[in-house]
Amino acid sequence: MLSRSIVFLLLSGCPRSPATPENPESSPEEAPKVEVVDPTQQALPADTCMDECMRQNMARAVAAEMIEMDCRQQCGVDVQSVAVANDFALQSGKRVAVTGTLRQSEEGIFIELSDGTKVFLGYEGPPHGWKGLIDSKIVVEGTIREGAVPEESLDRNTPHLVDFNAPLPAL
């Protein structure tokens, strides 16, 4: 079939091939702009703020957990950021993302906030795998409690983080 088309073009005296442009003197700058769109990116819009945020940020060179925490914060989804003592107001019993420096003392393991407030994680050594993070700035998501279970606490007025996730480096 293709050979018949070529023969027809040759016999019909066609002055130019179909690949020859209409106006060979025109410059590439005058060519119409064509936008190439990846059909896989034409998905339906995200159902929620979280979905959209996660989709937009997945290309970042950051742990997925950190991206999720950022998106939760940006979208106002059940996790508030805590970096100073005043941020604890009305947060008792809620999930929070605590940002500070991981410290260890005779009192236990804690996150020291920028204003010097201590948020205790426990009263013994650091959780498994956390020892190398001592004196590093981290973000840990967990449930905040004003004071601790009385038999565990050295200082019942100190905030404690329970049910916490693995730490992530703070940006």
PDB file of C-alpha atoms in Angstrom:
ATOM      1  CA  MET A   1       0.000   0.000   0.000  1.00  0.00           C
ATOM      2  CA  LEU A   2       2.835   2.370   0.894  1.00  0.00           C
ATOM      3  CA  SER A   3       4.629   1.674  -2.363  1.00  0.00           C
ATOM      4  CA  ARG A   4       1.471   2.593  -4.356  1.00  0.00           C
ATOM      5  CA  SER A   5       1.337   5.970  -2.576  1.00  0.00           C
ATOM      6  CA  ILE A   6       4.964   6.679  -3.402  1.00  0.00           C
ATOM      7  CA  VAL A   7       4.477   5.634  -7.010  1.00  0.00           C
ATOM      8  CA  PHE A   8       1.360   7.791  -7.269  1.00  0.00           C
ATOM      9  CA  LEU A   9       3.242  10.819  -5.913  1.00  0.00           C
ATOM     10  CA  LEU A  10       6.077  10.269  -8.336  1.00  0.00           C
ATOM     11  CA  LEU A  11       3.772   9.813 -11.330  1.00  0.00           C
ATOM     12  CA  SER A  12       1.466  12.680 -10.415  1.00  0.00           C
ATOM     13  CA  GLY A  13       4.323  15.139 -10.595  1.00  0.00           C
ATOM     14  CA  CYS A  14       3.915  16.325  -7.048  1.00  0.00           C
ATOM     15  CA  PRO A  15       6.433  19.196  -6.698  1.00  0.00           C
ATOM     16  CA  ARG A  16       7.209  18.449  -3.070  1.00  0.00           C
ATOM     17  CA  SER A  17       6.965  15.581  -0.683  1.00  0.00           C
ATOM     18  CA  PRO A  18       4.371  15.649   2.112  1.00  0.00           C
ATOM     19  CA  ALA A  19       7.197  16.266   4.624  1.00  0.00           C
ATOM     20  CA  THR A  20       8.224  19.534   2.954  1.00  0.00           C
ATOM     21  CA  PRO A  21       6.916  22.532   4.928  1.00  0.00           C
ATOM     22  CA  GLU A  22       4.447  24.983   3.370  1.00  0.00           C
ATOM     23  CA  ASN A  23       6.763  27.955   3.811  1.00  0.00           C
ATOM     24  CA  PRO A  24      10.410  26.774   3.872  1.00  0.00           C
ATOM     25  CA  GLU A  25      11.703  30.351   4.401  1.00  0.00           C
ATOM     26  CA  SER A  26       9.932  30.827   7.763  1.00  0.00           C
ATOM     27  CA  SER A  27      12.077  30.766  10.877  1.00  0.00           C
ATOM     28  CA  PRO A  28      11.616  28.390  13.829  1.00  0.00           C
ATOM     29  CA  GLU A  29      10.612  31.368  15.996  1.00  0.00           C
ATOM     30  CA  GLU A  30       7.512  31.827  13.840  1.00  0.00           C
ATOM     31  CA  ALA A  31       6.453  28.220  14.300  1.00  0.00           C
ATOM     32  CA  PRO A  32       3.372  27.754  16.459  1.00  0.00           C
ATOM     33  CA  LYS A  33       4.050  26.888  20.087  1.00  0.00           C
ATOM     34  CA  VAL A  34       3.030  23.363  20.999  1.00  0.00           C
ATOM     35  CA  GLU A  35       2.609  22.371  24.629  1.00  0.00           C
ATOM     36  CA  VAL A  36       3.471  18.777  25.366  1.00  0.00           C
ATOM     37  CA  VAL A  37       1.287  17.369  28.119  1.00  0.00           C
ATOM     38  CA  ASP A  38       1.861  14.055  29.836  1.00  0.00           C
ATOM     39  CA  PRO A  39      -1.479  12.203  29.666  1.00  0.00           C
ATOM     40  CA  THR A  40      -0.782  10.527  33.010  1.00  0.00           C
ATOM     41  CA  GLN A  41      -0.750  13.973  34.673  1.00  0.00           C
ATOM     42  CA  GLN A  42      -4.289  14.636  33.452  1.00  0.00           C
ATOM     43  CA  ALA A  43      -5.747  12.730  36.394  1.00  0.00           C
ATOM     44  CA  LEU A  44      -8.831  13.880  38.198  1.00  0.00           C
ATOM     45  CA  PRO A  45      -8.214  16.687  40.699  1.00  0.00           C
ATOM     46  CA  ALA A  46      -7.296  15.590  44.204  1.00  0.00           C
ATOM     47  CA  ASP A  47     -10.228  14.924  46.508  1.00  0.00           C
ATOM     48  CA  THR A  48      -8.625  16.602  49.485  1.00  0.00           C
ATOM     49  CA  CYS A  49      -6.004  19.152  50.377  1.00  0.00           C
ATOM     50  CA  MET A  50      -3.810  16.316  51.711  1.00  0.00           C
ATOM     51  CA  ASP A  51      -3.933  14.375  48.428  1.00  0.00           C
ATOM     52  CA  GLU A  52      -3.052  17.463  46.412  1.00  0.00           C
ATOM     53  CA  CYS A  53      -0.251  18.477  48.775  1.00  0.00           C
ATOM     54  CA  MET A  54       1.260  14.970  48.797  1.00  0.00           C
ATOM     55  CA  ARG A  55       1.084  14.771  44.993  1.00  0.00           C
ATOM     56  CA  GLN A  56       2.798  18.141  44.563  1.00  0.00           C
ATOM     57  CA  ASN A  57       5.560  17.464  47.095  1.00  0.00           C
ATOM     58  CA  MET A  58       6.526  13.852  46.354  1.00  0.00           C
ATOM     59  CA  ALA A  59       9.377  15.003  44.104  1.00  0.00           C
ATOM     60  CA  ARG A  60      11.099  16.703  47.059  1.00  0.00           C
ATOM     61  CA  ALA A  61      14.228  14.985  48.346  1.00  0.00           C
ATOM     62  CA  VAL A  62      12.742  14.546  51.808  1.00  0.00           C
ATOM     63  CA  ALA A  63      11.393  11.500  53.629  1.00  0.00           C
ATOM     64  CA  ALA A  64       7.755  10.748  52.829  1.00  0.00           C
ATOM     65  CA  GLU A  65       6.903  11.038  56.533  1.00  0.00           C
ATOM     66  CA  MET A  66       8.289  14.578  56.603  1.00  0.00           C
ATOM     67  CA  ILE A  67       6.262  15.497  53.507  1.00  0.00           C
ATOM     68  CA  GLU A  68       3.156  14.055  55.149  1.00  0.00           C
ATOM     69  CA  MET A  69       3.796  16.068  58.326  1.00  0.00           C
ATOM     70  CA  ASP A  70       4.282  19.238  56.261  1.00  0.00           C
ATOM     71  CA  CYS A  71       1.051  18.548  54.349  1.00  0.00           C
ATOM     72  CA  ARG A  72      -0.889  17.820  57.546  1.00  0.00           C
ATOM     73  CA  GLN A  73       0.318  21.130  58.937  1.00  0.00           C
ATOM     74  CA  GLN A  74      -0.381  23.036  55.704  1.00  0.00           C
ATOM     75  CA  CYS A  75      -3.867  21.557  55.394  1.00  0.00           C
ATOM     76  CA  GLY A  76      -4.665  21.880  59.089  1.00  0.00           C
ATOM     77  CA  VAL A  77      -5.218  18.146  59.497  1.00  0.00           C
ATOM     78  CA  ASP A  78      -5.240  17.134  63.177  1.00  0.00           C
ATOM     79  CA  VAL A  79      -1.532  17.822  63.822  1.00  0.00           C
ATOM     80  CA  GLN A  80      -0.355  21.142  65.193  1.00  0.00           C
ATOM     81  CA  SER A  81       3.281  22.177  65.258  1.00  0.00           C
ATOM     82  CA  VAL A  82       4.859  22.766  68.659  1.00  0.00           C
ATOM     83  CA  ALA A  83       8.155  24.658  68.925  1.00  0.00           C
ATOM     84  CA  VAL A  84       7.758  26.754  72.117  1.00  0.00           C
ATOM     85  CA  ALA A  85       5.881  26.322  75.421  1.00  0.00           C
ATOM     86  CA  ASN A  86       3.049  28.673  74.377  1.00  0.00           C
ATOM     87  CA  ASP A  87       2.205  26.291  71.517  1.00  0.00           C
ATOM     88  CA  PHE A  88       1.029  23.714  74.099  1.00  0.00           C
ATOM     89  CA  ALA A  89      -2.081  25.699  75.015  1.00  0.00           C
ATOM     90  CA  LEU A  90      -5.138  23.480  74.523  1.00  0.00           C
ATOM     91  CA  GLN A  91      -3.019  20.716  72.922  1.00  0.00           C
ATOM     92  CA  SER A  92      -3.133  18.174  75.764  1.00  0.00           C
ATOM     93  CA  GLY A  93      -4.336  14.821  74.435  1.00  0.00           C
ATOM     94  CA  LYS A  94      -3.911  15.853  70.785  1.00  0.00           C
ATOM     95  CA  ARG A  95      -1.427  14.779  68.113  1.00  0.00           C
ATOM     96  CA  VAL A  96       1.330  17.341  67.641  1.00  0.00           C
ATOM     97  CA  ALA A  97       4.601  17.640  65.752  1.00  0.00           C
ATOM     98  CA  VAL A  98       7.262  18.697  68.264  1.00  0.00           C
ATOM     99  CA  THR A  99      10.354  20.429  66.847  1.00  0.00           C
ATOM    100  CA  GLY A 100      13.452  20.779  68.995  1.00  0.00           C
ATOM    101  CA  THR A 101      16.801  19.297  69.975  1.00  0.00           C
ATOM    102  CA  LEU A 102      16.920  15.732  71.294  1.00  0.00           C
ATOM    103  CA  ARG A 103      18.667  15.690  74.685  1.00  0.00           C
ATOM    104  CA  GLN A 104      19.541  13.117  77.323  1.00  0.00           C
ATOM    105  CA  SER A 105      20.186  13.758  81.026  1.00  0.00           C
ATOM    106  CA  GLU A 106      19.801  11.981  84.376  1.00  0.00           C
ATOM    107  CA  GLU A 107      16.132  12.969  84.205  1.00  0.00           C
ATOM    108  CA  GLY A 108      15.576  11.037  80.993  1.00  0.00           C
ATOM    109  CA  ILE A 109      15.312  11.596  77.251  1.00  0.00           C
ATOM    110  CA  PHE A 110      13.539  14.747  76.075  1.00  0.00           C
ATOM    111  CA  ILE A 111      13.148  17.245  73.261  1.00  0.00           C
ATOM    112  CA  GLU A 112      14.353  20.711  74.204  1.00  0.00           C
ATOM    113  CA  LEU A 113      12.301  23.405  72.498  1.00  0.00           C
ATOM    114  CA  SER A 114      13.792  26.683  71.271  1.00  0.00           C
ATOM    115  CA  ASP A 115      12.614  28.448  74.456  1.00  0.00           C
ATOM    116  CA  GLY A 116      14.263  25.831  76.721  1.00  0.00           C
ATOM    117  CA  THR A 117      11.059  23.912  77.525  1.00  0.00           C
ATOM    118  CA  LYS A 118      11.581  20.159  77.936  1.00  0.00           C
ATOM    119  CA  VAL A 119       9.138  17.692  76.397  1.00  0.00           C
ATOM    120  CA  PHE A 120       9.901  14.286  77.883  1.00  0.00           C
ATOM    121  CA  LEU A 121       9.802  11.098  75.855  1.00  0.00           C
ATOM    122  CA  GLY A 122      10.902   8.733  78.634  1.00  0.00           C
ATOM    123  CA  TYR A 123      12.988   8.327  81.766  1.00  0.00           C
ATOM    124  CA  GLU A 124      15.589   5.847  80.594  1.00  0.00           C
ATOM    125  CA  GLY A 125      17.877   5.871  77.585  1.00  0.00           C
ATOM    126  CA  PRO A 126      16.771   6.888  74.107  1.00  0.00           C
ATOM    127  CA  PRO A 127      14.514   4.555  72.112  1.00  0.00           C
ATOM    128  CA  HIS A 128      16.281   2.014  69.902  1.00  0.00           C
ATOM    129  CA  GLY A 129      18.071   3.732  67.017  1.00  0.00           C
ATOM    130  CA  TRP A 130      17.834   7.253  68.474  1.00  0.00           C
ATOM    131  CA  LYS A 131      21.212   7.384  70.287  1.00  0.00           C
ATOM    132  CA  GLY A 132      22.968   8.898  67.252  1.00  0.00           C
ATOM    133  CA  LEU A 133      20.400  11.717  67.190  1.00  0.00           C
ATOM    134  CA  ILE A 134      21.257  13.115  70.634  1.00  0.00           C
ATOM    135  CA  ASP A 135      21.957  16.875  70.278  1.00  0.00           C
ATOM    136  CA  SER A 136      20.361  16.913  66.796  1.00  0.00           C
ATOM    137  CA  LYS A 137      17.405  19.078  65.814  1.00  0.00           C
ATOM    138  CA  ILE A 138      14.459  16.765  65.089  1.00  0.00           C
ATOM    139  CA  VAL A 139      10.698  16.659  64.546  1.00  0.00           C
ATOM    140  CA  VAL A 140       8.683  13.996  66.350  1.00  0.00           C
ATOM    141  CA  GLU A 141       4.946  13.486  65.962  1.00  0.00           C
ATOM    142  CA  GLY A 142       3.071  12.139  68.979  1.00  0.00           C
ATOM    143  CA  THR A 143       0.323  12.779  71.511  1.00  0.00           C
ATOM    144  CA  ILE A 144       1.059  15.526  74.018  1.00  0.00           C
ATOM    145  CA  ARG A 145       0.247  15.094  77.692  1.00  0.00           C
ATOM    146  CA  GLU A 146       0.583  17.818  80.314  1.00  0.00           C
ATOM    147  CA  GLY A 147       2.517  15.942  82.979  1.00  0.00           C
ATOM    148  CA  ALA A 148       2.991  12.196  83.071  1.00  0.00           C
ATOM    149  CA  VAL A 149       1.643   9.145  84.798  1.00  0.00           C
ATOM    150  CA  PRO A 150       2.473   9.927  88.461  1.00  0.00           C
ATOM    151  CA  GLU A 151       4.582   6.839  89.140  1.00  0.00           C
ATOM    152  CA  GLU A 152       6.775   7.571  86.097  1.00  0.00           C
ATOM    153  CA  SER A 153       7.157  11.310  86.405  1.00  0.00           C
ATOM    154  CA  LEU A 154      10.000  13.167  87.988  1.00  0.00           C
ATOM    155  CA  ASP A 155       8.208  16.420  87.239  1.00  0.00           C
ATOM    156  CA  ARG A 156       4.444  16.164  86.882  1.00  0.00           C
ATOM    157  CA  ASN A 157       4.166  19.643  85.362  1.00  0.00           C
ATOM    158  CA  THR A 158       6.477  18.889  82.454  1.00  0.00           C
ATOM    159  CA  PRO A 159       4.821  18.069  79.117  1.00  0.00           C
ATOM    160  CA  HIS A 160       5.325  14.540  77.818  1.00  0.00           C
ATOM    161  CA  LEU A 161       5.027  13.068  74.345  1.00  0.00           C
ATOM    162  CA  VAL A 162       3.474   9.591  74.167  1.00  0.00           C
ATOM    163  CA  ASP A 163       2.677   7.266  71.264  1.00  0.00           C
ATOM    164  CA  PHE A 164       5.327   9.046  69.226  1.00  0.00           C
ATOM    165  CA  ASN A 165       6.676   8.170  65.783  1.00  0.00           C
ATOM    166  CA  ALA A 166      10.293   7.844  64.696  1.00  0.00           C
ATOM    167  CA  PRO A 167      12.108  11.187  64.610  1.00  0.00           C
ATOM    168  CA  LEU A 168      12.776  13.080  61.415  1.00  0.00           C
ATOM    169  CA  PRO A 169      15.473  15.697  60.883  1.00  0.00           C
ATOM    170  CA  ALA A 170      14.134  19.226  61.327  1.00  0.00           C
ATOM    171  CA  LEU A 171      14.485  21.555  58.366  1.00  0.00           C
TER     172      LEU A 171
END
